[in-house]
CSV table of C-alpha atoms and ligand atoms in Angstrom, one decimal:
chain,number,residue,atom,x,y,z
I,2,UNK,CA,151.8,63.9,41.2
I,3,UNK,CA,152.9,67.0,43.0
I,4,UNK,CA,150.4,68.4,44.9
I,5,UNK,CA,149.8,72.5,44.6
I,6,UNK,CA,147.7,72.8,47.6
I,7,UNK,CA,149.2,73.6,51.4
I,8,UNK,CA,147.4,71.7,53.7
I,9,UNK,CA,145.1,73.4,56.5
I,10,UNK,CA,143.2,72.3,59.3
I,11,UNK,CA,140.7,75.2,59.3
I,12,UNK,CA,139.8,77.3,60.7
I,13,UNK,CA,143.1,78.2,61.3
I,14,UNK,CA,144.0,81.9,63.3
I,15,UNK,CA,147.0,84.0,63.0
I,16,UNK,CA,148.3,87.2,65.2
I,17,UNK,CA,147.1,90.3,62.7
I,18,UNK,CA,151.1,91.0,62.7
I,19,UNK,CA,151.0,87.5,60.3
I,20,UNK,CA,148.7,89.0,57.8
I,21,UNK,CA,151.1,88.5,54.7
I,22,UNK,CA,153.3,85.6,56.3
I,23,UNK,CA,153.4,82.3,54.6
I,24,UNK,CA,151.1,80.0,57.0
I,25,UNK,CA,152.0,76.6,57.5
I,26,UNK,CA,150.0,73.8,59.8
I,27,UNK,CA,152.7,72.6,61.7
I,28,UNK,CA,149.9,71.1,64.8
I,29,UNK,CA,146.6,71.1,64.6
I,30,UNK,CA,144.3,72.5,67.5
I,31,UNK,CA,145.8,72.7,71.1
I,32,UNK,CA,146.7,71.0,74.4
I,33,UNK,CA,145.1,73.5,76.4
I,34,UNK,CA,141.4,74.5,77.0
I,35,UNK,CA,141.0,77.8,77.7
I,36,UNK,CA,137.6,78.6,78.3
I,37,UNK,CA,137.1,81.5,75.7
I,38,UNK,CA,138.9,79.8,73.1
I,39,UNK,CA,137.7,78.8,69.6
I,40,UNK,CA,140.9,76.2,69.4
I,41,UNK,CA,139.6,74.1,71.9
I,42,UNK,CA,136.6,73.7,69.9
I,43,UNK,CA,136.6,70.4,67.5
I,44,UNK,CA,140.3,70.1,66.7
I,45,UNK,CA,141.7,67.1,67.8
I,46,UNK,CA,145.7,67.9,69.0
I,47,UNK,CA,148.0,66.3,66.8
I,48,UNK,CA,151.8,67.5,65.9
I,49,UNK,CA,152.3,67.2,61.9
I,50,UNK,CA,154.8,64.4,60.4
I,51,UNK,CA,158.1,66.3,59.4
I,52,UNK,CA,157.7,65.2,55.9
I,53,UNK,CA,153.9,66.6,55.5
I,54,UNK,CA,155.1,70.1,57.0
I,55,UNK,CA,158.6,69.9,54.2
I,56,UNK,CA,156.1,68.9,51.7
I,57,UNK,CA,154.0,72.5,52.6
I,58,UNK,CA,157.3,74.5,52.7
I,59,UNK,CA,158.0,72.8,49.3
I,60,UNK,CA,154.6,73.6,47.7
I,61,UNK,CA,155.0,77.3,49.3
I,62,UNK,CA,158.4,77.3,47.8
I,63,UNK,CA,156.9,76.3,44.2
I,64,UNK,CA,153.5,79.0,44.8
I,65,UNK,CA,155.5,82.0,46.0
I,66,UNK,CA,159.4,81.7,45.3
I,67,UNK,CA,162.4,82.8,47.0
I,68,UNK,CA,160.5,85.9,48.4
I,69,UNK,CA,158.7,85.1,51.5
I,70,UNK,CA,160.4,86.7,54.0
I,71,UNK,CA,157.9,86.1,57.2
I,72,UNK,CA,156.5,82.6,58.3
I,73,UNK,CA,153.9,81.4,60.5
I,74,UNK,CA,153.8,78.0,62.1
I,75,UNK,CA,150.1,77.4,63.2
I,76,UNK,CA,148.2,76.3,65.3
I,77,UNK,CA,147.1,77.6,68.5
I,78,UNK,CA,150.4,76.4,70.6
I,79,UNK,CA,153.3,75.4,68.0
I,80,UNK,CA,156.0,76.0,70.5
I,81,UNK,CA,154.6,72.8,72.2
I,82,UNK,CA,156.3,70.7,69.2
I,83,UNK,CA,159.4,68.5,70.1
I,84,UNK,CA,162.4,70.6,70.2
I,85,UNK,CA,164.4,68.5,67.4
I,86,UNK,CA,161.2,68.6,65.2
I,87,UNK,CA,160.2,72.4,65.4
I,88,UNK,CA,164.3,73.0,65.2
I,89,UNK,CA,164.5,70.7,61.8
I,90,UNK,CA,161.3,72.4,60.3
I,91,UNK,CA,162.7,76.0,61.0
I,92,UNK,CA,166.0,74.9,59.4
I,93,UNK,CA,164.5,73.6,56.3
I,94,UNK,CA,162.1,76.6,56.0
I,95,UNK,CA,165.4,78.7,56.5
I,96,UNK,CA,166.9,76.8,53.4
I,97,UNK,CA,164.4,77.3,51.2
I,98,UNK,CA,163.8,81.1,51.6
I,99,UNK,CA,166.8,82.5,52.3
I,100,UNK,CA,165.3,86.0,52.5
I,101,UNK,CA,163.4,84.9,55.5
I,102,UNK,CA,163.3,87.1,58.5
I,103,UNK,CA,161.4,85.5,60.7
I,104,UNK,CA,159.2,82.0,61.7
I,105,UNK,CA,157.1,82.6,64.5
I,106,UNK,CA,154.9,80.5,66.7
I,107,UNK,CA,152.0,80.9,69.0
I,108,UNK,CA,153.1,79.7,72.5
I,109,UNK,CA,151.5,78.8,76.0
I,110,UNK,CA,154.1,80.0,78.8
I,111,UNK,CA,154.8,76.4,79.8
I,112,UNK,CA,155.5,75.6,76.2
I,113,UNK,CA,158.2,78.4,76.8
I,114,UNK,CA,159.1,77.2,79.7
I,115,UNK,CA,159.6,73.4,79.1
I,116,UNK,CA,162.1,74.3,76.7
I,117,UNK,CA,165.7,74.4,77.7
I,118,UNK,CA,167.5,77.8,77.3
I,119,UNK,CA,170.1,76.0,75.0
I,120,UNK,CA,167.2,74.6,72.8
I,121,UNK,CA,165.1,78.7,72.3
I,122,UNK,CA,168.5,79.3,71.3
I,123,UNK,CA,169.0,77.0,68.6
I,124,UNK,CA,165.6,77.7,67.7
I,125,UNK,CA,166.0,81.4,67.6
I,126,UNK,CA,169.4,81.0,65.5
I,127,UNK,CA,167.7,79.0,63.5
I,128,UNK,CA,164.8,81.5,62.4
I,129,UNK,CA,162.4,80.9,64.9
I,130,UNK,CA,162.3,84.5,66.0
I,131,UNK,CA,159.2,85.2,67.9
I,132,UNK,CA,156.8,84.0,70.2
I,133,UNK,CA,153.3,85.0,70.5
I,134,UNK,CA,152.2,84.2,74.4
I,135,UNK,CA,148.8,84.4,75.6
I,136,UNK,CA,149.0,86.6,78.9
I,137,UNK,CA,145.3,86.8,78.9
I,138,UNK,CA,145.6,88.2,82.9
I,139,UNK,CA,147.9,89.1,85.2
I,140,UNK,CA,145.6,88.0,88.4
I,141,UNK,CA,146.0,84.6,89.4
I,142,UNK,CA,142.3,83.9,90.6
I,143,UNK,CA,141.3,84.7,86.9
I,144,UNK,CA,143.7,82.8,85.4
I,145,UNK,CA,142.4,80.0,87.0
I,146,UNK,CA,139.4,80.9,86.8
I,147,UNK,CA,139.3,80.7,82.5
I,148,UNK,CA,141.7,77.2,82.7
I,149,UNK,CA,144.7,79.1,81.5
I,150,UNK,CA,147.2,76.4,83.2
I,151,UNK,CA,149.9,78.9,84.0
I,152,UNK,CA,150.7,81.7,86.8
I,153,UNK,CA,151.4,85.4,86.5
I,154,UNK,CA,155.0,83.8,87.6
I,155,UNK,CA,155.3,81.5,84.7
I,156,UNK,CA,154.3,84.0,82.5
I,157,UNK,CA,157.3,86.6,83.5
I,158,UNK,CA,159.5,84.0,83.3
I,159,UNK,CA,158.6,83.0,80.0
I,160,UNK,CA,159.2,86.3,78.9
I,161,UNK,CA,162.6,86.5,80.5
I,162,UNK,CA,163.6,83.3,79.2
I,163,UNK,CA,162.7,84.4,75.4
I,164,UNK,CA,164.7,88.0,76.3
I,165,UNK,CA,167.6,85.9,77.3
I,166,UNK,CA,167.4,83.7,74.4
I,167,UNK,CA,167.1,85.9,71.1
I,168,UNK,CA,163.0,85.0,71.1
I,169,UNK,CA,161.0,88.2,70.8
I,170,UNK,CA,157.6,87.6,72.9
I,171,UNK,CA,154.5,89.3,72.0
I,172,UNK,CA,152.4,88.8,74.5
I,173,UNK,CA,148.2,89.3,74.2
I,174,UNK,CA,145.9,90.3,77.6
I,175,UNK,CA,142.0,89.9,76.9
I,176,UNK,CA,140.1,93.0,78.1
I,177,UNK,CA,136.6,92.2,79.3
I,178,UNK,CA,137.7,89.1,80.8
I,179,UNK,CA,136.3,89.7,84.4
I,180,UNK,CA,132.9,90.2,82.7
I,181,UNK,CA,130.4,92.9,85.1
I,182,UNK,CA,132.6,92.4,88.5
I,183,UNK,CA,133.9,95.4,89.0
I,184,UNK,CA,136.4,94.5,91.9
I,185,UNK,CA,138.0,91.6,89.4
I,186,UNK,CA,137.9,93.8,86.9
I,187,UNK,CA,140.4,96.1,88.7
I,188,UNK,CA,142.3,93.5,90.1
I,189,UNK,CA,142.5,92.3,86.9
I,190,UNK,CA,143.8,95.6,84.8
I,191,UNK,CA,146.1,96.5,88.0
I,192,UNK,CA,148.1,92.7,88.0
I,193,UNK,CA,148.5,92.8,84.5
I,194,UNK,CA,150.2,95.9,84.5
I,195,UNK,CA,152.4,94.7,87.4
I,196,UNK,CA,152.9,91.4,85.0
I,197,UNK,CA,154.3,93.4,82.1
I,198,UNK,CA,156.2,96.3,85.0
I,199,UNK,CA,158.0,92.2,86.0
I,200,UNK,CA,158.1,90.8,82.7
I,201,UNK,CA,160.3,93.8,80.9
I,202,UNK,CA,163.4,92.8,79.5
I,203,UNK,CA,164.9,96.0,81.8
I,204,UNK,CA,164.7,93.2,84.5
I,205,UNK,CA,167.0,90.6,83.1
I,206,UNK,CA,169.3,92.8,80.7
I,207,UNK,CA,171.6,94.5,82.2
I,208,UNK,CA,173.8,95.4,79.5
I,209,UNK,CA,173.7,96.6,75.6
I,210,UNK,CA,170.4,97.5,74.3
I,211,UNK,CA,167.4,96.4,75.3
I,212,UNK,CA,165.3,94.7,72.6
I,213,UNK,CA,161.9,95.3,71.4
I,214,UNK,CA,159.1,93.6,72.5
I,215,UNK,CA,155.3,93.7,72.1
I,216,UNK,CA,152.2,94.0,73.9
I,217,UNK,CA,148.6,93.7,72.7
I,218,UNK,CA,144.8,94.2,74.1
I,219,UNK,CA,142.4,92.0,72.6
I,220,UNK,CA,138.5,92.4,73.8
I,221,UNK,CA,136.5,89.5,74.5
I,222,UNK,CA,134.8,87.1,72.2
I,223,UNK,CA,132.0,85.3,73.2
I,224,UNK,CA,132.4,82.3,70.4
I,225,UNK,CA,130.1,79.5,70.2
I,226,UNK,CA,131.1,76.3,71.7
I,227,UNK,CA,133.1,77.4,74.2
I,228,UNK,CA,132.6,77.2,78.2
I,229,UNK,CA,132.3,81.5,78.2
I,230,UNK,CA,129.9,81.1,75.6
I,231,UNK,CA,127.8,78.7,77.5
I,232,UNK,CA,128.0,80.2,80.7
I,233,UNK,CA,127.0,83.7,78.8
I,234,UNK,CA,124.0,82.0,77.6
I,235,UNK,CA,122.9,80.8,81.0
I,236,UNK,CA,123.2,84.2,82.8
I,237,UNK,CA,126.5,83.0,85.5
I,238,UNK,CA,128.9,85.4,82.9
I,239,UNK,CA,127.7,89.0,82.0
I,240,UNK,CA,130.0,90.5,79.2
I,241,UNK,CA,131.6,94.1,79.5
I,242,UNK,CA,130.0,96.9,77.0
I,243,UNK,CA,132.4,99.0,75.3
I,244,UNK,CA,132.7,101.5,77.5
I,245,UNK,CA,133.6,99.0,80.1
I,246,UNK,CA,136.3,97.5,78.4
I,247,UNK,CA,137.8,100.9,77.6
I,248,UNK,CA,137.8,101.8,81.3
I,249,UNK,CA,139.7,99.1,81.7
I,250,UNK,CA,142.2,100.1,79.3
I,251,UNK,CA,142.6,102.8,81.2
I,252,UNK,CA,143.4,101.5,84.0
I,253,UNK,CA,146.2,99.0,82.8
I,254,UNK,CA,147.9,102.1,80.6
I,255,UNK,CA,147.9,104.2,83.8
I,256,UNK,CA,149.6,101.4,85.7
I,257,UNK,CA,152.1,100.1,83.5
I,258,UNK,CA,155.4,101.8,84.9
I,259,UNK,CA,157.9,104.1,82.8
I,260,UNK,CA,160.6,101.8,83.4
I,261,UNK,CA,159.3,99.9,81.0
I,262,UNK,CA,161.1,99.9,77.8
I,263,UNK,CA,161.2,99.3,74.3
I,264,UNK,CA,157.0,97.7,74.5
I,265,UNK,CA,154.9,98.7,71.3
I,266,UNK,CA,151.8,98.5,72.7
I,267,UNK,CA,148.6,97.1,70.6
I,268,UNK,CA,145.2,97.0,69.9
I,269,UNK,CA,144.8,96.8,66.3
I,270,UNK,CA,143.2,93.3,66.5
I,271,UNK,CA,139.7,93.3,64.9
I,272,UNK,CA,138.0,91.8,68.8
I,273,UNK,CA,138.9,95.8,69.8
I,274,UNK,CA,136.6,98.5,70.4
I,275,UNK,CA,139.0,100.9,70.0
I,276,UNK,CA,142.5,100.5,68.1
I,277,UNK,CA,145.7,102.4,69.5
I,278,UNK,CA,149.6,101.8,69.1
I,279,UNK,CA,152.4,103.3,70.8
I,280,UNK,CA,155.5,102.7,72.6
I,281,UNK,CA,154.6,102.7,76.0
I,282,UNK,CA,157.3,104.8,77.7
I,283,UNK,CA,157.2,107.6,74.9
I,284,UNK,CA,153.5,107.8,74.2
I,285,UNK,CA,151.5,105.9,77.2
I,286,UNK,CA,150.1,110.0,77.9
I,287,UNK,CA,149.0,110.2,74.1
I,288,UNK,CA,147.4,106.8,74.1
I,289,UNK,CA,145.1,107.6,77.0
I,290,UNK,CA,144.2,110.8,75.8
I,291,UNK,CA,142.9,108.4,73.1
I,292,UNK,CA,141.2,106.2,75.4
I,293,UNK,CA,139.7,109.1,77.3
I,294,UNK,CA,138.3,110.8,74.4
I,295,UNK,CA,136.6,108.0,73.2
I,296,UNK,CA,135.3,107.4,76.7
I,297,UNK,CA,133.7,111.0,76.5
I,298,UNK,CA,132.6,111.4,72.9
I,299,UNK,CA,132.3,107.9,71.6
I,300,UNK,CA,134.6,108.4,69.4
I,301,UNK,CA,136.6,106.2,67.1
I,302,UNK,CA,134.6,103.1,68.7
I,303,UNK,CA,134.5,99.9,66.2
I,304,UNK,CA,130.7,99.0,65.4
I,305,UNK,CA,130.3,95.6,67.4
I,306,UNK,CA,129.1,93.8,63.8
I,307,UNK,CA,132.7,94.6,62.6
I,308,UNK,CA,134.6,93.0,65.6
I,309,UNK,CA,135.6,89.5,65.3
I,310,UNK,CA,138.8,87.2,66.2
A,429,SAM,C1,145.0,81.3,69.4
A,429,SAM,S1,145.6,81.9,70.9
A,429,SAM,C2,147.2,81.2,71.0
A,429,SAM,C3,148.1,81.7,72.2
A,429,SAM,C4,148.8,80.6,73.0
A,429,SAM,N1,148.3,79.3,72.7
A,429,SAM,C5,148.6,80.9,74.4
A,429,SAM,O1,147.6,80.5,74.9
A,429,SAM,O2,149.5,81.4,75.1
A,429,SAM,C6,145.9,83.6,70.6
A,429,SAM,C7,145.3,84.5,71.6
A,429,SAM,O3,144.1,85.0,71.1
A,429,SAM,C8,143.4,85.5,72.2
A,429,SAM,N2,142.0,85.0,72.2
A,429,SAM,C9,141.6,83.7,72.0
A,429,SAM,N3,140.3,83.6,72.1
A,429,SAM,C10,139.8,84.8,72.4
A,429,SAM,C11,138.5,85.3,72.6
A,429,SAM,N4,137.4,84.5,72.6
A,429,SAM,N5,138.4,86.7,72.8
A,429,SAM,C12,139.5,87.5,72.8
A,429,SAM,N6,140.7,87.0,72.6
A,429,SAM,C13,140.9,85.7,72.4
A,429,SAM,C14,144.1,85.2,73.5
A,429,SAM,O4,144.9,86.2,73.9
A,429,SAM,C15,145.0,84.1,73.0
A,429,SAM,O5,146.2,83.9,73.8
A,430,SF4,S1,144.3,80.4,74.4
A,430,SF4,FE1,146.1,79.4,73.7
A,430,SF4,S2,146.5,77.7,75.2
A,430,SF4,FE2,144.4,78.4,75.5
A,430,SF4,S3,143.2,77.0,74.3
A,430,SF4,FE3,143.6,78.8,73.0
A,430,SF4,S4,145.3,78.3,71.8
A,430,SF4,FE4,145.2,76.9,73.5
């Protein structure tokens, strides 16, 4: 019998940009272990058989139709899959909705980055349109520090390489990170900024237009289970307040450069304190008026009961 269920390996997450995409498990968990993150948490890593992932797109084919036009591959690092598998996935998914836009995938910079630039093209012009890459920091001591496995290096070049290959990369930085050190906390904000100055596609297109490409704040989470949340508990990690973590969104708007373009900058996701949107070069002065205001009066701050990841 045909089954009318998708399978999921829950909990499952998805950028807020994914709210009305079709989700399907294409991994499960991740290969990394981050120290803030929920994914690392219980799920064993596995990649999906092709056939169980077709027999998803097939059920989602018979739930919704022809009309989905946006698609999400979970879980926490997709990109990771074999090239040939994610490529034949994206294919089939392109077959069946042919009013599809876009599949997207969240992706660790090395995922990016152990990819040829012949295979994120296939991928790409087969659907796969966009990446969303944890940039978390910009400071190399912290990245280390929250077992992120990649540089402020491999990070820009991950960026160039989806520029260069038709991949849009969304990329996510975690205010709050640094926890009560003030000095990290700066260096933090100020090498993130210089990351996403390094990472515009301004750097690596030279000609025709330069594409659009996103950038969001998330504020820490301290979930259960996870080395933060353990090391909260026993007094070594002190988490920012609000007011802290909007200072620091201060200081990474004030020291992200004009020069770069095309960036729709974020902070609609639910962990936020405060939630902005803008593109950078036209409104950067109109978001920290924002950020300033609510640093004065308070206002427009997100009760902490109704944050969340
Ligand atoms: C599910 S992860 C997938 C991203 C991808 N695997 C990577 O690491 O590049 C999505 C993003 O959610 C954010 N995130 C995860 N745990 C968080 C937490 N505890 N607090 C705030 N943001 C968090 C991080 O920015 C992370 O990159
Ligand atoms: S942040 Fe990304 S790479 Fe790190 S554990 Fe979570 S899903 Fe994996």
């Amino acid at each position: 019998m045909r089954s009318n269920e998708i399978y999921y390996c829950e909990p499952v997450y998805r950028p807020p940009s994914e709210a009305y995409s079709l989700l399907i498990q294409a991994t499960e968990g991740c290969t990394y272990r981050c120290t803030f993150c929920v994914s690392n948490t219980g799920k064993k890593f596995k990649v999906r058989a092709t056939e169980d992932i077709k027999r998803d797109l097939d059920t989602a084919l018979r739930i919704y139709g022809e009309e989905v036009n946006k698609l999400f591959f979970l879980d926490g690092n997709a990109m990771v899959m074999p090239f040939e598998q994610l490529l034949e996935i994206t294919k089939y998914a392109k077959e069946l909705f042919p009013n599809l836009r876009r599949a997207s995938v969240y992706a660790h910079a090395k995922d990016i980055l152990e990819k040829s630039e012949e295979e994120l093209r296939a991928l790409s012009e087969a659907g796969l349109k966009m990446a969303y890459i944890g940039i978390e920091t910009g400071n190399n001591d912290l990245l280390q520090k929250i077992r992120k496995r990649q540089t402020a290096d491999d990070i820009v070049n991950a960026f160039h390489k989806c520029f260069k290959t038709g991949i849009t990369p969304s990329g996510t930085i975690i205010l709050g990170l640094a926890g009560k050190d003030k000095a990290l906390s700066e260096k933090h904000m100020k090498d993130t900024a210089e990351l996403v100055n390094r990472a515009s596609p301004t750097n690596v297109i030279k000609e025709g237009s330069i594409p659009p490409w996103y950038i969001s704040c998330l504020a820490l989470m301290i979930p259960p289970g996870t080395p933060v949340y353990k090391d909260t508990q026993e007094g070594t990690f002190i988490p920012m307040d609000s007011e802290e973590i909007l200072h620091e969104m201060k200081i990474l708007l004030e020291n992200i450069s004009d020069e770069v373009k095309n960036c729709i900058f974020r902070s609609n996701h639910a962990s936020n304190y405060l939630a902005l949107q803008g593109i950078l070069s036209r409104d950067r002065d109109k978001l920290l008026a924002q950020v300033n205001e609510s640093l004065q009066h308070g206002t427009n701050i997100r009760p902490e009961m109704f944050r969340g990841l």
